[in-house]
Amino acid sequence: MGVIASKTWAIATGWRGAESTCQTDGSIVIGGYDSARTSGPDVTYPFAKDDICQGRLLVTISNIALNLKNGSSPSLLPPSAGSTFRACLSPDASIMTLSEDIFKNFLTITGYTGNYPDRSRGINFWGMIFKSEDV
């Protein structure tokens, strides 16, 4: 007792959707993982050695799809982004920063027609805030 079984850990930040069906609690598991939150075969990769990514959790992203109610899954990546890009995961930060062209694609795909969104100064600092009448 009192010993963490392995160096494995998992974090799930949960969902903070407006409706209860779009909300889940987050969790952190030290010494293992939550099998209810995973699917598919186990995959292990070495940590990256990159001076830009201090946490050494460097990943290559090939697509970001937006799953819409109509069943379609358009890509948020503009053709100019190429086929992939690298991103540095930082488990201690709960924010995600995307380029302006990816964000503009999000606005276009979702049909957003309001003014440019305001910025949060609270929990998700500098995140986009959409007025309910514009969504």
mmCIF file of N, CA and C in Angstrom:
data_model
loop_
_atom_site.group_PDB
_atom_site.id
_atom_site.type_symbol
_atom_site.label_atom_id
_atom_site.label_comp_id
_atom_site.label_asym_id
_atom_site.label_seq_id
_atom_site.Cartn_x
_atom_site.Cartn_y
_atom_site.Cartn_z
ATOM 1 N N MET A 1 0.826 -1.181 0.000
ATOM 2 C CA MET A 1 0.000 0.000 0.000
ATOM 3 C C MET A 1 0.874 1.250 0.000
ATOM 4 N N GLY A 2 0.334 2.316 -0.572
ATOM 5 C CA GLY A 2 1.047 3.585 -0.571
ATOM 6 C C GLY A 2 2.096 3.712 -1.659
ATOM 7 N N VAL A 3 2.144 2.757 -2.599
ATOM 8 C CA VAL A 3 3.137 2.788 -3.668
ATOM 9 C C VAL A 3 2.419 2.892 -5.006
ATOM 10 N N ILE A 4 2.889 3.778 -5.864
ATOM 11 C CA ILE A 4 2.325 3.888 -7.211
ATOM 12 C C ILE A 4 2.937 2.760 -8.042
ATOM 13 N N ALA A 5 2.086 1.960 -8.677
ATOM 14 C CA ALA A 5 2.511 0.726 -9.327
ATOM 15 C C ALA A 5 3.391 0.924 -10.558
ATOM 16 N N SER A 6 3.240 2.040 -11.269
ATOM 17 C CA SER A 6 4.047 2.244 -12.472
ATOM 18 C C SER A 6 4.168 3.738 -12.751
ATOM 19 N N LYS A 7 4.940 4.071 -13.778
ATOM 20 C CA LYS A 7 5.114 5.466 -14.174
ATOM 21 C C LYS A 7 4.005 5.932 -15.112
ATOM 22 N N THR A 8 3.026 5.095 -15.342
ATOM 23 C CA THR A 8 1.913 5.422 -16.223
ATOM 24 C C THR A 8 0.948 6.363 -15.528
ATOM 25 N N TRP A 9 0.420 7.313 -16.258
ATOM 26 C CA TRP A 9 -0.592 8.205 -15.715
ATOM 27 C C TRP A 9 -1.536 8.601 -16.831
ATOM 28 N N ALA A 10 -2.711 9.029 -16.460
ATOM 29 C CA ALA A 10 -3.705 9.458 -17.442
ATOM 30 C C ALA A 10 -4.481 10.625 -16.876
ATOM 31 N N ILE A 11 -4.826 11.566 -17.751
ATOM 32 C CA ILE A 11 -5.640 12.701 -17.337
ATOM 33 C C ILE A 11 -6.757 12.885 -18.349
ATOM 34 N N ALA A 12 -7.951 13.089 -17.868
ATOM 35 C CA ALA A 12 -9.110 13.402 -18.715
ATOM 36 C C ALA A 12 -9.702 14.682 -18.143
ATOM 37 N N THR A 13 -9.730 15.724 -18.934
ATOM 38 C CA THR A 13 -10.180 17.025 -18.429
ATOM 39 C C THR A 13 -11.690 17.128 -18.298
ATOM 40 N N GLY A 14 -12.431 16.204 -18.880
ATOM 41 C CA GLY A 14 -13.885 16.260 -18.832
ATOM 42 C C GLY A 14 -14.430 17.211 -19.881
ATOM 43 N N TRP A 15 -15.743 17.289 -19.960
ATOM 44 C CA TRP A 15 -16.414 18.195 -20.904
ATOM 45 C C TRP A 15 -17.190 19.219 -20.113
ATOM 46 N N ARG A 16 -17.210 20.461 -20.593
ATOM 47 C CA ARG A 16 -17.940 21.526 -19.914
ATOM 48 C C ARG A 16 -19.006 22.102 -20.830
ATOM 49 N N GLY A 17 -19.783 21.244 -21.465
ATOM 50 C CA GLY A 17 -20.805 21.691 -22.405
ATOM 51 C C GLY A 17 -21.963 22.398 -21.726
ATOM 52 N N ALA A 18 -22.725 23.126 -22.523
ATOM 53 C CA ALA A 18 -23.858 23.892 -21.991
ATOM 54 C C ALA A 18 -24.989 22.983 -21.541
ATOM 55 N N GLU A 19 -25.166 21.844 -22.184
ATOM 56 C CA GLU A 19 -26.240 20.917 -21.834
ATOM 57 C C GLU A 19 -25.672 19.752 -21.039
ATOM 58 N N SER A 20 -26.487 19.161 -20.175
ATOM 59 C CA SER A 20 -26.014 18.081 -19.314
ATOM 60 C C SER A 20 -25.503 16.881 -20.110
ATOM 61 N N THR A 21 -26.049 16.655 -21.309
ATOM 62 C CA THR A 21 -25.581 15.536 -22.128
ATOM 63 C C THR A 21 -24.182 15.788 -22.689
ATOM 64 N N CYS A 22 -23.704 17.006 -22.587
ATOM 65 C CA CYS A 22 -22.375 17.363 -23.090
ATOM 66 C C CYS A 22 -21.419 17.673 -21.946
ATOM 67 N N GLN A 23 -21.679 17.111 -20.770
ATOM 68 C CA GLN A 23 -20.833 17.353 -19.606
ATOM 69 C C GLN A 23 -20.385 16.025 -19.012
ATOM 70 N N THR A 24 -19.106 15.921 -18.679
ATOM 71 C CA THR A 24 -18.587 14.760 -17.962
ATOM 72 C C THR A 24 -17.548 15.242 -16.964
ATOM 73 N N ASP A 25 -17.391 14.504 -15.885
ATOM 74 C CA ASP A 25 -16.363 14.821 -14.907
ATOM 75 C C ASP A 25 -15.003 14.447 -15.468
ATOM 76 N N GLY A 26 -13.996 15.142 -15.057
ATOM 77 C CA GLY A 26 -12.631 14.799 -15.419
ATOM 78 C C GLY A 26 -12.056 13.835 -14.398
ATOM 79 N N SER A 27 -10.859 13.337 -14.684
ATOM 80 C CA SER A 27 -10.212 12.437 -13.736
ATOM 81 C C SER A 27 -8.703 12.430 -13.975
ATOM 82 N N ILE A 28 -7.985 12.053 -12.956
ATOM 83 C CA ILE A 28 -6.548 11.813 -13.096
ATOM 84 C C ILE A 28 -6.260 10.468 -12.442
ATOM 85 N N VAL A 29 -5.512 9.648 -13.143
ATOM 86 C CA VAL A 29 -5.163 8.322 -12.646
ATOM 87 C C VAL A 29 -3.644 8.241 -12.620
ATOM 88 N N ILE A 30 -3.074 7.925 -11.481
ATOM 89 C CA ILE A 30 -1.625 7.797 -11.336
ATOM 90 C C ILE A 30 -1.304 6.322 -11.129
ATOM 91 N N GLY A 31 -0.392 5.801 -11.945
ATOM 92 C CA GLY A 31 -0.007 4.403 -11.842
ATOM 93 C C GLY A 31 -0.844 3.491 -12.724
ATOM 94 N N GLY A 32 -1.574 4.065 -13.676
ATOM 95 C CA GLY A 32 -2.405 3.262 -14.563
ATOM 96 C C GLY A 32 -3.216 4.150 -15.471
ATOM 97 N N TYR A 33 -4.351 3.649 -15.920
ATOM 98 C CA TYR A 33 -5.236 4.423 -16.777
ATOM 99 C C TYR A 33 -6.664 3.955 -16.580
ATOM 100 N N ASP A 34 -7.599 4.779 -17.007
ATOM 101 C CA ASP A 34 -9.018 4.466 -16.892
ATOM 102 C C ASP A 34 -9.453 3.759 -18.174
ATOM 103 N N SER A 35 -9.626 2.448 -18.117
ATOM 104 C CA SER A 35 -9.950 1.674 -19.324
ATOM 105 C C SER A 35 -11.298 2.065 -19.924
ATOM 106 N N ALA A 36 -12.179 2.672 -19.142
ATOM 107 C CA ALA A 36 -13.478 3.097 -19.666
ATOM 108 C C ALA A 36 -13.333 4.297 -20.605
ATOM 109 N N ARG A 37 -12.206 4.993 -20.541
ATOM 110 C CA ARG A 37 -11.987 6.178 -21.375
ATOM 111 C C ARG A 37 -11.064 5.898 -22.558
ATOM 112 N N THR A 38 -10.742 4.652 -22.804
ATOM 113 C CA THR A 38 -9.830 4.316 -23.903
ATOM 114 C C THR A 38 -10.462 3.285 -24.821
ATOM 115 N N SER A 39 -9.943 3.219 -26.020
ATOM 116 C CA SER A 39 -10.372 2.179 -26.955
ATOM 117 C C SER A 39 -9.207 1.882 -27.892
ATOM 118 N N GLY A 40 -9.235 0.735 -28.490
ATOM 119 C CA GLY A 40 -8.182 0.352 -29.428
ATOM 120 C C GLY A 40 -6.979 -0.250 -28.724
ATOM 121 N N PRO A 41 -5.994 -0.645 -29.518
ATOM 122 C CA PRO A 41 -4.805 -1.284 -28.946
ATOM 123 C C PRO A 41 -3.911 -0.269 -28.223
ATOM 124 N N ASP A 42 -3.105 -0.763 -27.282
ATOM 125 C CA ASP A 42 -2.136 0.090 -26.599
ATOM 126 C C ASP A 42 -1.101 0.590 -27.599
ATOM 127 N N VAL A 43 -0.685 1.835 -27.451
ATOM 128 C CA VAL A 43 0.346 2.413 -28.308
ATOM 129 C C VAL A 43 1.341 3.118 -27.409
ATOM 130 N N THR A 44 2.622 2.865 -27.613
ATOM 131 C CA THR A 44 3.673 3.497 -26.821
ATOM 132 C C THR A 44 4.656 4.171 -27.762
ATOM 133 N N TYR A 45 4.996 5.405 -27.459
ATOM 134 C CA TYR A 45 5.963 6.165 -28.245
ATOM 135 C C TYR A 45 7.026 6.721 -27.317
ATOM 136 N N PRO A 46 8.236 6.909 -27.826
ATOM 137 C CA PRO A 46 9.265 7.535 -26.987
ATOM 138 C C PRO A 46 8.997 9.037 -26.853
ATOM 139 N N PHE A 47 9.508 9.638 -25.788
ATOM 140 C CA PHE A 47 9.402 11.085 -25.646
ATOM 141 C C PHE A 47 10.275 11.755 -26.694
ATOM 142 N N ALA A 48 9.836 12.884 -27.196
ATOM 143 C CA ALA A 48 10.575 13.623 -28.214
ATOM 144 C C ALA A 48 11.723 14.391 -27.574
ATOM 145 N N LYS A 49 12.764 14.589 -28.342
ATOM 146 C CA LYS A 49 13.875 15.433 -27.908
ATOM 147 C C LYS A 49 13.826 16.685 -28.780
ATOM 148 N N ASP A 50 13.186 17.711 -28.251
ATOM 149 C CA ASP A 50 12.979 18.933 -29.017
ATOM 150 C C ASP A 50 13.064 20.111 -28.059
ATOM 151 N N ASP A 51 13.933 21.065 -28.343
ATOM 152 C CA ASP A 51 14.115 22.216 -27.456
ATOM 153 C C ASP A 51 12.876 23.085 -27.371
ATOM 154 N N ILE A 52 12.039 23.092 -28.407
ATOM 155 C CA ILE A 52 10.845 23.928 -28.423
ATOM 156 C C ILE A 52 9.775 23.375 -27.493
ATOM 157 N N CYS A 53 9.709 22.070 -27.371
ATOM 158 C CA CYS A 53 8.670 21.409 -26.571
ATOM 159 C C CYS A 53 9.280 20.966 -25.240
ATOM 160 N N GLN A 54 9.179 21.812 -24.225
ATOM 161 C CA GLN A 54 9.829 21.531 -22.949
ATOM 162 C C GLN A 54 9.278 20.305 -22.241
ATOM 163 N N GLY A 55 7.972 20.020 -22.407
ATOM 164 C CA GLY A 55 7.382 18.854 -21.764
ATOM 165 C C GLY A 55 7.709 17.554 -22.471
ATOM 166 N N ARG A 56 8.293 17.634 -23.658
ATOM 167 C CA ARG A 56 8.717 16.492 -24.470
ATOM 168 C C ARG A 56 7.553 15.622 -24.924
ATOM 169 N N LEU A 57 6.331 16.152 -24.902
ATOM 170 C CA LEU A 57 5.182 15.429 -25.420
ATOM 171 C C LEU A 57 4.831 16.048 -26.768
ATOM 172 N N LEU A 58 5.642 15.757 -27.755
ATOM 173 C CA LEU A 58 5.497 16.306 -29.085
ATOM 174 C C LEU A 58 4.720 15.323 -29.952
ATOM 175 N N VAL A 59 3.655 15.800 -30.587
ATOM 176 C CA VAL A 59 2.830 14.935 -31.425
ATOM 177 C C VAL A 59 2.698 15.541 -32.815
ATOM 178 N N THR A 60 2.365 14.706 -33.770
ATOM 179 C CA THR A 60 2.076 15.148 -35.126
ATOM 180 C C THR A 60 0.578 14.999 -35.345
ATOM 181 N N ILE A 61 -0.073 16.080 -35.750
ATOM 182 C CA ILE A 61 -1.518 16.075 -35.966
ATOM 183 C C ILE A 61 -1.783 16.065 -37.463
ATOM 184 N N SER A 62 -2.568 15.094 -37.903
ATOM 185 C CA SER A 62 -2.865 14.984 -39.331
ATOM 186 C C SER A 62 -4.247 15.521 -39.681
ATOM 187 N N ASN A 63 -5.119 15.669 -38.679
ATOM 188 C CA ASN A 63 -6.449 16.199 -38.963
ATOM 189 C C ASN A 63 -7.126 16.606 -37.661
ATOM 190 N N ILE A 64 -7.993 17.599 -37.744
ATOM 191 C CA ILE A 64 -8.891 17.964 -36.650
ATOM 192 C C ILE A 64 -10.277 18.019 -37.280
ATOM 193 N N ALA A 65 -11.103 17.045 -36.949
ATOM 194 C CA ALA A 65 -12.439 16.961 -37.551
ATOM 195 C C ALA A 65 -13.477 17.465 -36.565
ATOM 196 N N LEU A 66 -14.474 18.136 -37.085
ATOM 197 C CA LEU A 66 -15.581 18.641 -36.284
ATOM 198 C C LEU A 66 -16.787 17.754 -36.590
ATOM 199 N N ASN A 67 -17.236 16.977 -35.610
ATOM 200 C CA ASN A 67 -18.365 16.063 -35.801
ATOM 201 C C ASN A 67 -19.672 16.826 -35.641
ATOM 202 N N LEU A 68 -20.400 16.994 -36.730
ATOM 203 C CA LEU A 68 -21.636 17.777 -36.728
ATOM 204 C C LEU A 68 -22.863 16.888 -36.541
ATOM 205 N N LYS A 69 -23.975 17.500 -36.117
ATOM 206 C CA LYS A 69 -25.219 16.756 -35.883
ATOM 207 C C LYS A 69 -25.723 16.055 -37.140
ATOM 208 N N ASN A 70 -25.416 16.607 -38.316
ATOM 209 C CA ASN A 70 -25.908 16.008 -39.563
ATOM 210 C C ASN A 70 -25.108 14.777 -39.988
ATOM 211 N N GLY A 71 -24.118 14.382 -39.182
ATOM 212 C CA GLY A 71 -23.335 13.190 -39.478
ATOM 213 C C GLY A 71 -22.053 13.455 -40.247
ATOM 214 N N SER A 72 -21.870 14.665 -40.746
ATOM 215 C CA SER A 72 -20.642 14.974 -41.476
ATOM 216 C C SER A 72 -19.524 15.319 -40.488
ATOM 217 N N SER A 73 -18.283 15.192 -40.948
ATOM 218 C CA SER A 73 -17.110 15.488 -40.121
ATOM 219 C C SER A 73 -16.092 16.287 -40.926
ATOM 220 N N PRO A 74 -16.400 17.559 -41.202
ATOM 221 C CA PRO A 74 -15.457 18.357 -41.992
ATOM 222 C C PRO A 74 -14.163 18.640 -41.231
ATOM 223 N N SER A 75 -13.085 18.777 -41.971
ATOM 224 C CA SER A 75 -11.778 19.066 -41.386
ATOM 225 C C SER A 75 -11.651 20.550 -41.088
ATOM 226 N N LEU A 76 -11.072 20.868 -39.943
ATOM 227 C CA LEU A 76 -10.797 22.259 -39.598
ATOM 228 C C LEU A 76 -9.478 22.737 -40.202
ATOM 229 N N LEU A 77 -8.681 21.794 -40.701
ATOM 230 C CA LEU A 77 -7.382 22.179 -41.250
ATOM 231 C C LEU A 77 -7.553 22.732 -42.656
ATOM 232 N N PRO A 78 -7.055 23.938 -42.884
ATOM 233 C CA PRO A 78 -7.138 24.501 -44.232
ATOM 234 C C PRO A 78 -6.132 23.811 -45.144
ATOM 235 N N PRO A 79 -6.394 23.794 -46.449
ATOM 236 C CA PRO A 79 -5.455 23.157 -47.380
ATOM 237 C C PRO A 79 -4.045 23.729 -47.271
ATOM 238 N N SER A 80 -3.926 25.009 -46.887
ATOM 239 C CA SER A 80 -2.610 25.634 -46.795
ATOM 240 C C SER A 80 -1.761 25.086 -45.657
ATOM 241 N N ALA A 81 -2.399 24.371 -44.696
ATOM 242 C CA ALA A 81 -1.658 23.845 -43.554
ATOM 243 C C ALA A 81 -0.832 22.618 -43.921
ATOM 244 N N GLY A 82 -1.007 22.073 -45.118
ATOM 245 C CA GLY A 82 -0.304 20.858 -45.481
ATOM 246 C C GLY A 82 -1.001 19.653 -44.882
ATOM 247 N N SER A 83 -0.354 18.519 -44.920
ATOM 248 C CA SER A 83 -1.007 17.300 -44.460
ATOM 249 C C SER A 83 -0.888 17.088 -42.950
ATOM 250 N N THR A 84 0.137 17.634 -42.314
ATOM 251 C CA THR A 84 0.324 17.456 -40.872
ATOM 252 C C THR A 84 0.989 18.689 -40.262
ATOM 253 N N PHE A 85 0.894 18.792 -38.936
ATOM 254 C CA PHE A 85 1.693 19.785 -38.229
ATOM 255 C C PHE A 85 2.030 19.241 -36.845
ATOM 256 N N ARG A 86 3.074 19.781 -36.244
ATOM 257 C CA ARG A 86 3.505 19.323 -34.931
ATOM 258 C C ARG A 86 2.879 20.186 -33.841
ATOM 259 N N ALA A 87 2.616 19.554 -32.706
ATOM 260 C CA ALA A 87 2.069 20.268 -31.557
ATOM 261 C C ALA A 87 2.732 19.744 -30.292
ATOM 262 N N CYS A 88 2.876 20.611 -29.329
ATOM 263 C CA CYS A 88 3.471 20.249 -28.045
ATOM 264 C C CYS A 88 2.361 20.145 -27.011
ATOM 265 N N LEU A 89 2.188 18.966 -26.439
ATOM 266 C CA LEU A 89 1.176 18.774 -25.403
ATOM 267 C C LEU A 89 1.762 19.172 -24.055
ATOM 268 N N SER A 90 0.997 19.903 -23.310
ATOM 269 C CA SER A 90 1.434 20.364 -21.997
ATOM 270 C C SER A 90 0.358 19.974 -20.986
ATOM 271 N N PRO A 91 0.514 18.830 -20.301
ATOM 272 C CA PRO A 91 -0.528 18.337 -19.407
ATOM 273 C C PRO A 91 -0.905 19.292 -18.286
ATOM 274 N N ASP A 92 -0.041 20.238 -17.966
ATOM 275 C CA ASP A 92 -0.345 21.172 -16.888
ATOM 276 C C ASP A 92 -1.171 22.363 -17.364
ATOM 277 N N ALA A 93 -1.449 22.439 -18.656
ATOM 278 C CA ALA A 93 -2.255 23.539 -19.198
ATOM 279 C C ALA A 93 -3.525 22.971 -19.807
ATOM 280 N N SER A 94 -4.661 23.601 -19.531
ATOM 281 C CA SER A 94 -5.928 23.090 -20.040
ATOM 282 C C SER A 94 -6.406 23.855 -21.272
ATOM 283 N N ILE A 95 -5.565 24.682 -21.841
ATOM 284 C CA ILE A 95 -5.970 25.454 -23.013
ATOM 285 C C ILE A 95 -5.376 24.855 -24.280
ATOM 286 N N MET A 96 -6.017 25.128 -25.385
ATOM 287 C CA MET A 96 -5.508 24.705 -26.675
ATOM 288 C C MET A 96 -5.433 25.951 -27.550
ATOM 289 N N THR A 97 -4.304 26.146 -28.158
ATOM 290 C CA THR A 97 -4.110 27.299 -29.024
ATOM 291 C C THR A 97 -4.026 26.814 -30.458
ATOM 292 N N LEU A 98 -4.844 27.387 -31.315
ATOM 293 C CA LEU A 98 -4.836 27.036 -32.732
ATOM 294 C C LEU A 98 -4.529 28.277 -33.556
ATOM 295 N N SER A 99 -4.067 28.062 -34.755
ATOM 296 C CA SER A 99 -3.761 29.187 -35.630
ATOM 297 C C SER A 99 -5.048 29.897 -36.052
ATOM 298 N N GLU A 100 -4.904 31.125 -36.492
ATOM 299 C CA GLU A 100 -6.048 31.946 -36.899
ATOM 300 C C GLU A 100 -6.828 31.294 -38.044
ATOM 301 N N ASP A 101 -6.124 30.683 -39.016
ATOM 302 C CA ASP A 101 -6.843 30.080 -40.149
ATOM 303 C C ASP A 101 -7.675 28.874 -39.722
ATOM 304 N N ILE A 102 -7.209 28.095 -38.742
ATOM 305 C CA ILE A 102 -7.993 26.972 -38.241
ATOM 306 C C ILE A 102 -9.223 27.496 -37.500
ATOM 307 N N PHE A 103 -9.047 28.539 -36.703
ATOM 308 C CA PHE A 103 -10.178 29.112 -35.980
ATOM 309 C C PHE A 103 -11.206 29.698 -36.952
ATOM 310 N N LYS A 104 -10.756 30.362 -38.003
ATOM 311 C CA LYS A 104 -11.687 30.913 -38.995
ATOM 312 C C LYS A 104 -12.449 29.794 -39.695
ATOM 313 N N ASN A 105 -11.798 28.669 -39.958
ATOM 314 C CA ASN A 105 -12.498 27.509 -40.528
ATOM 315 C C ASN A 105 -13.585 27.014 -39.580
ATOM 316 N N PHE A 106 -13.289 27.007 -38.272
ATOM 317 C CA PHE A 106 -14.284 26.609 -37.277
ATOM 318 C C PHE A 106 -15.507 27.515 -37.372
ATOM 319 N N LEU A 107 -15.290 28.831 -37.442
ATOM 320 C CA LEU A 107 -16.399 29.775 -37.538
ATOM 321 C C LEU A 107 -17.208 29.545 -38.816
ATOM 322 N N THR A 108 -16.524 29.306 -39.925
ATOM 323 C CA THR A 108 -17.205 29.084 -41.205
ATOM 324 C C THR A 108 -18.018 27.795 -41.186
ATOM 325 N N ILE A 109 -17.411 26.700 -40.733
ATOM 326 C CA ILE A 109 -18.078 25.396 -40.723
ATOM 327 C C ILE A 109 -19.303 25.405 -39.811
ATOM 328 N N THR A 110 -19.211 26.095 -38.671
ATOM 329 C CA THR A 110 -20.333 26.127 -37.736
ATOM 330 C C THR A 110 -21.389 27.155 -38.124
ATOM 331 N N GLY A 111 -21.130 27.941 -39.159
ATOM 332 C CA GLY A 111 -22.102 28.914 -39.622
ATOM 333 C C GLY A 111 -22.209 30.134 -38.732
ATOM 334 N N TYR A 112 -21.183 30.412 -37.958
ATOM 335 C CA TYR A 112 -21.196 31.562 -37.051
ATOM 336 C C TYR A 112 -21.227 32.852 -37.864
ATOM 337 N N THR A 113 -22.211 33.713 -37.575
ATOM 338 C CA THR A 113 -22.356 34.950 -38.338
ATOM 339 C C THR A 113 -22.300 36.197 -37.473
ATOM 340 N N GLY A 114 -22.068 36.029 -36.182
ATOM 341 C CA GLY A 114 -22.026 37.170 -35.273
ATOM 342 C C GLY A 114 -20.718 37.935 -35.375
ATOM 343 N N ASN A 115 -20.577 38.912 -34.501
ATOM 344 C CA ASN A 115 -19.325 39.652 -34.424
ATOM 345 C C ASN A 115 -18.223 38.731 -33.938
ATOM 346 N N TYR A 116 -16.991 39.175 -34.103
ATOM 347 C CA TYR A 116 -15.872 38.357 -33.633
ATOM 348 C C TYR A 116 -16.064 38.096 -32.140
ATOM 349 N N PRO A 117 -15.902 36.853 -31.673
ATOM 350 C CA PRO A 117 -16.185 36.515 -30.274
ATOM 351 C C PRO A 117 -15.342 37.334 -29.295
ATOM 352 N N ASP A 118 -15.918 37.537 -28.110
ATOM 353 C CA ASP A 118 -15.209 38.202 -27.028
ATOM 354 C C ASP A 118 -14.230 37.209 -26.408
ATOM 355 N N ARG A 119 -13.401 37.669 -25.491
ATOM 356 C CA ARG A 119 -12.410 36.817 -24.835
ATOM 357 C C ARG A 119 -12.718 36.638 -23.352
ATOM 358 N N SER A 120 -12.490 35.420 -22.861
ATOM 359 C CA SER A 120 -12.684 35.115 -21.455
ATOM 360 C C SER A 120 -11.529 35.696 -20.631
ATOM 361 N N ARG A 121 -11.853 36.135 -19.452
ATOM 362 C CA ARG A 121 -10.826 36.583 -18.531
ATOM 363 C C ARG A 121 -10.946 35.805 -17.211
ATOM 364 N N GLY A 122 -11.580 34.636 -17.302
ATOM 365 C CA GLY A 122 -11.821 33.803 -16.124
ATOM 366 C C GLY A 122 -11.060 32.496 -16.187
ATOM 367 N N ILE A 123 -11.786 31.392 -15.961
ATOM 368 C CA ILE A 123 -11.164 30.065 -15.867
ATOM 369 C C ILE A 123 -10.394 29.705 -17.126
ATOM 370 N N ASN A 124 -10.998 29.789 -18.277
ATOM 371 C CA ASN A 124 -10.313 29.491 -19.541
ATOM 372 C C ASN A 124 -9.802 30.806 -20.131
ATOM 373 N N PHE A 125 -8.799 31.367 -19.479
ATOM 374 C CA PHE A 125 -8.314 32.700 -19.811
ATOM 375 C C PHE A 125 -8.006 32.845 -21.294
ATOM 376 N N TRP A 126 -8.572 33.874 -21.866
ATOM 377 C CA TRP A 126 -8.411 34.307 -23.250
ATOM 378 C C TRP A 126 -9.092 33.366 -24.245
ATOM 379 N N GLY A 127 -9.909 32.425 -23.747
ATOM 380 C CA GLY A 127 -10.700 31.583 -24.635
ATOM 381 C C GLY A 127 -11.816 32.397 -25.266
ATOM 382 N N MET A 128 -12.338 31.913 -26.365
ATOM 383 C CA MET A 128 -13.394 32.621 -27.078
ATOM 384 C C MET A 128 -14.732 32.493 -26.344
ATOM 385 N N ILE A 129 -15.479 33.579 -26.288
ATOM 386 C CA ILE A 129 -16.819 33.595 -25.710
ATOM 387 C C ILE A 129 -17.790 33.963 -26.823
ATOM 388 N N PHE A 130 -18.767 33.113 -27.055
ATOM 389 C CA PHE A 130 -19.776 33.342 -28.074
ATOM 390 C C PHE A 130 -21.072 33.759 -27.411
ATOM 391 N N LYS A 131 -21.697 34.801 -27.887
ATOM 392 C CA LYS A 131 -22.992 35.228 -27.370
ATOM 393 C C LYS A 131 -24.034 34.191 -27.799
ATOM 394 N N SER A 132 -24.929 33.818 -26.887
ATOM 395 C CA SER A 132 -25.896 32.764 -27.176
ATOM 396 C C SER A 132 -26.769 33.079 -28.391
ATOM 397 N N GLU A 133 -27.090 34.342 -28.601
ATOM 398 C CA GLU A 133 -27.931 34.685 -29.766
ATOM 399 C C GLU A 133 -27.187 34.550 -31.087
ATOM 400 N N ASP A 134 -25.863 34.445 -31.054
ATOM 401 C CA ASP A 134 -25.066 34.316 -32.288
ATOM 402 C C ASP A 134 -24.732 32.869 -32.624
ATOM 403 N N VAL A 135 -25.074 31.951 -31.715
ATOM 404 C CA VAL A 135 -24.667 30.553 -31.921
ATOM 405 C C VAL A 135 -25.822 29.760 -32.502
#
